[in-house]
CSV table of C-alpha atoms in Angstrom, one decimal:
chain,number,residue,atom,x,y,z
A,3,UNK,CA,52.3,85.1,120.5
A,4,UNK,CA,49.4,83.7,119.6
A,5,UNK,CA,47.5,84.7,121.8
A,6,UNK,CA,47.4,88.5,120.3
A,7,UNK,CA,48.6,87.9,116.5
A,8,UNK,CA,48.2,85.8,113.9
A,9,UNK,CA,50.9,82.7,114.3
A,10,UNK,CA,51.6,80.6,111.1
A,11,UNK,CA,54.6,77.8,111.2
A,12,UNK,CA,56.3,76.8,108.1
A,13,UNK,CA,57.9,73.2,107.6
A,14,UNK,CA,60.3,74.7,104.8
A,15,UNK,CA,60.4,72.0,102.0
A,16,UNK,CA,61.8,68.8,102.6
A,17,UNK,CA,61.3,69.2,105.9
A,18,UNK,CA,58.2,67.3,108.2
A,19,UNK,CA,55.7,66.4,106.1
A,20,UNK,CA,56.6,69.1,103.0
A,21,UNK,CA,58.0,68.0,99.9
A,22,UNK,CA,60.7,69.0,98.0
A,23,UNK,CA,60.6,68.6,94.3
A,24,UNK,CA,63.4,67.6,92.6
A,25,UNK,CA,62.3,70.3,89.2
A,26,UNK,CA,64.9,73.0,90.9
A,27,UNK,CA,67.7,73.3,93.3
A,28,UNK,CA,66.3,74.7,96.6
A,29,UNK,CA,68.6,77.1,97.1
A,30,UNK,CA,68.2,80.2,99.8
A,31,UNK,CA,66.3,82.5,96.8
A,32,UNK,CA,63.8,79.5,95.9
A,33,UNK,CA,63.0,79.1,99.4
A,34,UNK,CA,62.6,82.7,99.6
A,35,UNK,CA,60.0,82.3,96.5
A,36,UNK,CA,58.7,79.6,97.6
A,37,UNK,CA,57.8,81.4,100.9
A,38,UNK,CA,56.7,84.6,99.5
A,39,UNK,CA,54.2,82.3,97.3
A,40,UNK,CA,52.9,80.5,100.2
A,41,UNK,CA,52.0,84.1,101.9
A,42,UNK,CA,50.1,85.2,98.7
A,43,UNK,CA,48.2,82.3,98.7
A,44,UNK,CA,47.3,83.1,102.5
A,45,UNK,CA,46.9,86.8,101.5
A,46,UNK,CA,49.5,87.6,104.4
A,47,UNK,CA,50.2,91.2,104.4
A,48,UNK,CA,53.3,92.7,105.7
A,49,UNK,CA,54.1,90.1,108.0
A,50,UNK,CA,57.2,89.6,110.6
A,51,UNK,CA,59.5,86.7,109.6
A,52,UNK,CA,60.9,84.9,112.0
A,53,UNK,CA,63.8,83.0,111.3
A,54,UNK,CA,66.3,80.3,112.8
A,55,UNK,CA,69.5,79.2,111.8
A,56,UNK,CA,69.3,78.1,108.2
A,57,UNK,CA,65.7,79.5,107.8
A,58,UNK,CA,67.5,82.9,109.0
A,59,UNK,CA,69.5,83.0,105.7
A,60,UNK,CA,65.8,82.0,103.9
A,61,UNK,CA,64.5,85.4,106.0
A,62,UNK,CA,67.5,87.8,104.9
A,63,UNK,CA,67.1,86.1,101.0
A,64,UNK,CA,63.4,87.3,101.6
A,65,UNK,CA,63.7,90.3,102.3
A,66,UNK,CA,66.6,90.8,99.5
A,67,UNK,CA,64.3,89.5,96.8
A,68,UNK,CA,61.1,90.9,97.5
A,69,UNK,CA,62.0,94.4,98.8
A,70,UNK,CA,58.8,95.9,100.9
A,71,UNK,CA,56.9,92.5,101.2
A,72,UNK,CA,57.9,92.0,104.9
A,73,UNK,CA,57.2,94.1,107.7
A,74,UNK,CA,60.2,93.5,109.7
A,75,UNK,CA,62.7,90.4,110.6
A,76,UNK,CA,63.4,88.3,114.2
A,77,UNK,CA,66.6,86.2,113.1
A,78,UNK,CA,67.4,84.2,116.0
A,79,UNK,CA,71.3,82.5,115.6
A,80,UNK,CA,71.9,83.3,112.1
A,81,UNK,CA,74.6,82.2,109.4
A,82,UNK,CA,74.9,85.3,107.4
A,83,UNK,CA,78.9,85.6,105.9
A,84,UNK,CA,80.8,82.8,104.4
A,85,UNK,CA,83.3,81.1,106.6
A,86,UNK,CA,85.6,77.5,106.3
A,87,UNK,CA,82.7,75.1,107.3
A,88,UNK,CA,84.3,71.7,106.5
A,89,UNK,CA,81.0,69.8,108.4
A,90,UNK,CA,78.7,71.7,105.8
A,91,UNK,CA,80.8,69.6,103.3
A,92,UNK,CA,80.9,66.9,104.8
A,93,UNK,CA,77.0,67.2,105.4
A,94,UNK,CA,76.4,68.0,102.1
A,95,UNK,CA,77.5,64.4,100.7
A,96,UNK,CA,74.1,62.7,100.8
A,97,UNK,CA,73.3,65.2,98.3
A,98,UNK,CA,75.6,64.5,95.5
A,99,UNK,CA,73.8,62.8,92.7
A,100,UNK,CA,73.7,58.8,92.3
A,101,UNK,CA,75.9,58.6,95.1
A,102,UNK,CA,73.9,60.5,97.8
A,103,UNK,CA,70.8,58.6,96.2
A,104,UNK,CA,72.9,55.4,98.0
A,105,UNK,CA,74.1,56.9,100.9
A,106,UNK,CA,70.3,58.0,101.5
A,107,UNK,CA,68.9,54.7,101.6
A,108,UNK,CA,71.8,52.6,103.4
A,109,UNK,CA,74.6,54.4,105.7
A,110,UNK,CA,73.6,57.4,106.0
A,111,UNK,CA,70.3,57.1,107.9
A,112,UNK,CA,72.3,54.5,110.3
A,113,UNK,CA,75.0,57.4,111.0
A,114,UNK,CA,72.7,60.0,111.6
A,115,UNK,CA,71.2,57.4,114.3
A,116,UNK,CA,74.6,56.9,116.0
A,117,UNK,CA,75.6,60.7,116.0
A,118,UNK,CA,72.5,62.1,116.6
A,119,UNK,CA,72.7,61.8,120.5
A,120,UNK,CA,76.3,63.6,120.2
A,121,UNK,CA,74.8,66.7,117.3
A,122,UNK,CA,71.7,67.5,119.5
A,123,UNK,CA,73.8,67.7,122.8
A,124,UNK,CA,76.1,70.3,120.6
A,125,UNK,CA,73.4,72.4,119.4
A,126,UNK,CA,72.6,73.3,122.9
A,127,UNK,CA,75.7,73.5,124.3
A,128,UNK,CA,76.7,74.7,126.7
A,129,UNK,CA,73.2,74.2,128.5
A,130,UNK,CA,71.5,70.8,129.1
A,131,UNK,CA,68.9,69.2,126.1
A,132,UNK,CA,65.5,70.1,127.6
A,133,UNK,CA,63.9,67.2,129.0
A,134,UNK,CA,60.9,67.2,126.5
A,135,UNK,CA,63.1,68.3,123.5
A,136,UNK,CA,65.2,65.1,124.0
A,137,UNK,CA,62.1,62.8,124.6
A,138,UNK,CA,60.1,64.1,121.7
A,139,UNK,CA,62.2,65.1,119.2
A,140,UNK,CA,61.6,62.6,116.4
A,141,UNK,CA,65.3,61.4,115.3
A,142,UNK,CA,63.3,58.6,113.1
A,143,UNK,CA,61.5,61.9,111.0
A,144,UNK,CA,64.9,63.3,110.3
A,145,UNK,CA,66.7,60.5,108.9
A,146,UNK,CA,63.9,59.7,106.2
A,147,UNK,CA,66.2,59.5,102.8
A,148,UNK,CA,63.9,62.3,101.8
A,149,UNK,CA,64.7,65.1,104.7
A,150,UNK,CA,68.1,63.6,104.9
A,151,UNK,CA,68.3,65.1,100.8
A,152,UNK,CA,67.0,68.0,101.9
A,153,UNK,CA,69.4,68.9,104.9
A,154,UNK,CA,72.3,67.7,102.8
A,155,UNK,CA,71.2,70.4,99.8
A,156,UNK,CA,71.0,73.2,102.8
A,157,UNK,CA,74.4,72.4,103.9
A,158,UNK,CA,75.6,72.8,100.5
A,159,UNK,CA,74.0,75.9,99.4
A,160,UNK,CA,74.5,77.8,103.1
A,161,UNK,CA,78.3,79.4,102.1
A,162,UNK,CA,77.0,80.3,98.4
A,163,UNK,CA,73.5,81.9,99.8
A,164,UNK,CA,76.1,84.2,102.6
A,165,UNK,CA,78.6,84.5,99.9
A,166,UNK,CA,76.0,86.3,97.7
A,167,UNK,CA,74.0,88.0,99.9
A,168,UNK,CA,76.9,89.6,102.1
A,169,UNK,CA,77.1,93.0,100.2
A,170,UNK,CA,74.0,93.5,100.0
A,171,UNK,CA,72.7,93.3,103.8
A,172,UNK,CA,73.0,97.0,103.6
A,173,UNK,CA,69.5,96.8,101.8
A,174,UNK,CA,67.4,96.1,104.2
A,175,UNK,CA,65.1,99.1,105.0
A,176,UNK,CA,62.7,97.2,107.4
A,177,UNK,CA,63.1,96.8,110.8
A,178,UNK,CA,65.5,93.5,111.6
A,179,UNK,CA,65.7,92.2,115.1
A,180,UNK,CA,68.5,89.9,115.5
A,181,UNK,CA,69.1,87.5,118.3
A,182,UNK,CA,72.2,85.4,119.3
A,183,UNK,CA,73.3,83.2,122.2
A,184,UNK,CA,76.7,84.4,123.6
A,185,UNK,CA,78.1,80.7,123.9
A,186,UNK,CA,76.6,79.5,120.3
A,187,UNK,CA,78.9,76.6,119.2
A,188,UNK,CA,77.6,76.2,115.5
A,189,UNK,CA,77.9,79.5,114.4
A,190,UNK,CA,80.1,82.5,116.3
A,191,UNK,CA,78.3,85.3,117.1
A,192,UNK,CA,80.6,87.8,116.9
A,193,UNK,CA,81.4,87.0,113.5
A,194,UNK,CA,77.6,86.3,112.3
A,195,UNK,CA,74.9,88.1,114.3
A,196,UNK,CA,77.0,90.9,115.7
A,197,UNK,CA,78.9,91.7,112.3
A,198,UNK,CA,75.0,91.6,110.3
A,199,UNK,CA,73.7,94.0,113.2
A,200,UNK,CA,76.7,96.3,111.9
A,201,UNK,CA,75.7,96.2,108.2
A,202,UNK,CA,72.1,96.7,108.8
A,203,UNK,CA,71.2,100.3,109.8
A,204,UNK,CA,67.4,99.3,110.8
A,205,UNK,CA,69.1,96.4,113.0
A,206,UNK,CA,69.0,96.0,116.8
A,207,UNK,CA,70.4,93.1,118.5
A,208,UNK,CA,70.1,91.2,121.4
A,209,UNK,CA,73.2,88.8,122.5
A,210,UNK,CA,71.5,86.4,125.0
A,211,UNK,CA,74.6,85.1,127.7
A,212,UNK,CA,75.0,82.1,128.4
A,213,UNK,CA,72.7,80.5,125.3
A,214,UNK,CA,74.0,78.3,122.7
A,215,UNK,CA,72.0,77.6,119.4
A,216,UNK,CA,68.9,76.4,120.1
A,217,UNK,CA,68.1,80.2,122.1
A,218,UNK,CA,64.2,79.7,121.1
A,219,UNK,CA,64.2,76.8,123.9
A,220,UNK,CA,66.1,79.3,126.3
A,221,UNK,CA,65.2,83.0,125.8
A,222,UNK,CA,61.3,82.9,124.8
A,223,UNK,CA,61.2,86.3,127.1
A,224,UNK,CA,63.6,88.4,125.1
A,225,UNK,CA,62.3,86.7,122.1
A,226,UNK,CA,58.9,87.6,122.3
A,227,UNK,CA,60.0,91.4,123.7
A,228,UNK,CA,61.9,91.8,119.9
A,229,UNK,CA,58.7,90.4,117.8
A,230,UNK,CA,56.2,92.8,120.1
A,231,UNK,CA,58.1,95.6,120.0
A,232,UNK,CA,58.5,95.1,116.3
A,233,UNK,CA,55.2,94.4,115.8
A,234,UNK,CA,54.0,98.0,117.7
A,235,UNK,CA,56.4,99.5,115.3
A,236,UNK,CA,54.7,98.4,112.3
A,237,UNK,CA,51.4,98.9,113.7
A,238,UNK,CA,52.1,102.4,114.7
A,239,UNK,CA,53.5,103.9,111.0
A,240,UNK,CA,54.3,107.3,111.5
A,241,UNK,CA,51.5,109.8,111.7
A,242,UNK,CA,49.5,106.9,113.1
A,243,UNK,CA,47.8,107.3,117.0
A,244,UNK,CA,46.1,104.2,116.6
A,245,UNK,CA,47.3,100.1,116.2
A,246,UNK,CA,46.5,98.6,113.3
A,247,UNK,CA,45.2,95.1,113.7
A,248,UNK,CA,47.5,92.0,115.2
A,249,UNK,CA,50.4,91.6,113.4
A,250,UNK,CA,51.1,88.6,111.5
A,251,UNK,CA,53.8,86.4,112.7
A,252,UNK,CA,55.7,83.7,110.0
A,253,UNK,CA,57.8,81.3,111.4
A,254,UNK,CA,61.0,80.0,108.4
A,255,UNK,CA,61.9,77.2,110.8
């Protein structure tokens, strides 16, 4: 993608090396500010979002709260309508206050060690962890008190930000390319991806078989079809012979 457009990846706070200030509560609409903000700044114009797992729900919040700022969305395994998630809960106990502040800095970080083998395998299911994925993904980086914090927070907003945003997918008048592995184990297609692509009129979608969540290691072919054939859409408005210049391509994590 790079190679063509303009490529920019966002650590969403909390995450990498970002912060995440404790003034507000990071919900799916800050993150959505917070984003839009950081484009300004970069005086990004009508960019394509792309957008994976949780930072799928900060794509659709985007596009919800700043009507028009976008030029379309890749959502690639998306949690977009509330469901019974009792491991959000559960993950969502390192952010309770005073007592997530201890779990943070003592069990929690030794837990996440001894499961962390067993959650990346699922996340991949039912394929193999790619060779480089399991030898370079830094488990250490994760399990920071501070990221921890911040993952705990996203598991406890994710049902509110669907629950709020579910009658309203109807709004989006961009184009919206979503993307789902048939076999996902953390999030059912058929009621997430497919059900969204049948509330969104501008929507295609692309059901990969055989994929499970992590699809960006798996289908980079039918990924990068949806974000250029998006981005010749928005570079050809109606009326138009001519391509504008490279699209822009945002990355939500």
């Amino acid at each position: 993608l790079a190679e063509h457009h303009r490529v920019i990846a966002l650590d969403r706070p909390g995450y990498g090396y970002s912060e995440r200030p404790r003034d507000r509560l990071w919900t799916a609409g800050a993150q959505a500010a917070f984003l839009h903000r950081t484009l300004e700044a970069l005086r990004v114009e009508n960019p394509i979002v792309v957008g994976h797992s949780w930072g799928s729900i900060v794509a659709t919040a985007y596009g919800l709260h700043v009507p028009g700022a976008a030029g379309g969305f890749v959502l690639l395994s998306g949690y977009y309508f509330p469901t019974r998630r009792l491991d959000a809960w559960v993950a969502a106990a390192p952010a309770i206050p005073l007592v997530g502040d201890v779990m943070r800095y003592t069990v929690s970080p030794f837990v996440g060690d001894l499961i962390a083998p067993k959650v990346i395998r699922k996340v991949f299911e039912p394929g193999a962890v790619p060779r480089r994925f399991a030898k370079r993904f830094p488990v250490g980086l994760s399990l920071r008190p501070w990221q921890l914090r911040a993952s705990a927070e996203d598991s406890a907003f994710m049902v509110p930000a669907a629950s709020a945003m579910q009658d309203r997918y109807g709004e989006l008048e961009m184009p919206v390319a979503i993307l789902t592995g048939s076999d996902d184990r953390i999030v059912t297609p058929a009621r997430q991806s497919i059900r969204l692509h049948h509330a969104v009129p501008t929507s295609e979608i692309t059901v990969v078989p055989g994929l499970g969540h992590m699809m960006h290691y798996g289908a980079h072919d039918e990924i990068m079809a949806a974000v250029t054939r998006m981005a010749g859409r928005i570079a050809r408005p109606a009326g138009r012979s001519e391509p504008l210049p490279g699209a822009e391509m945002v990355s939500a994590g």
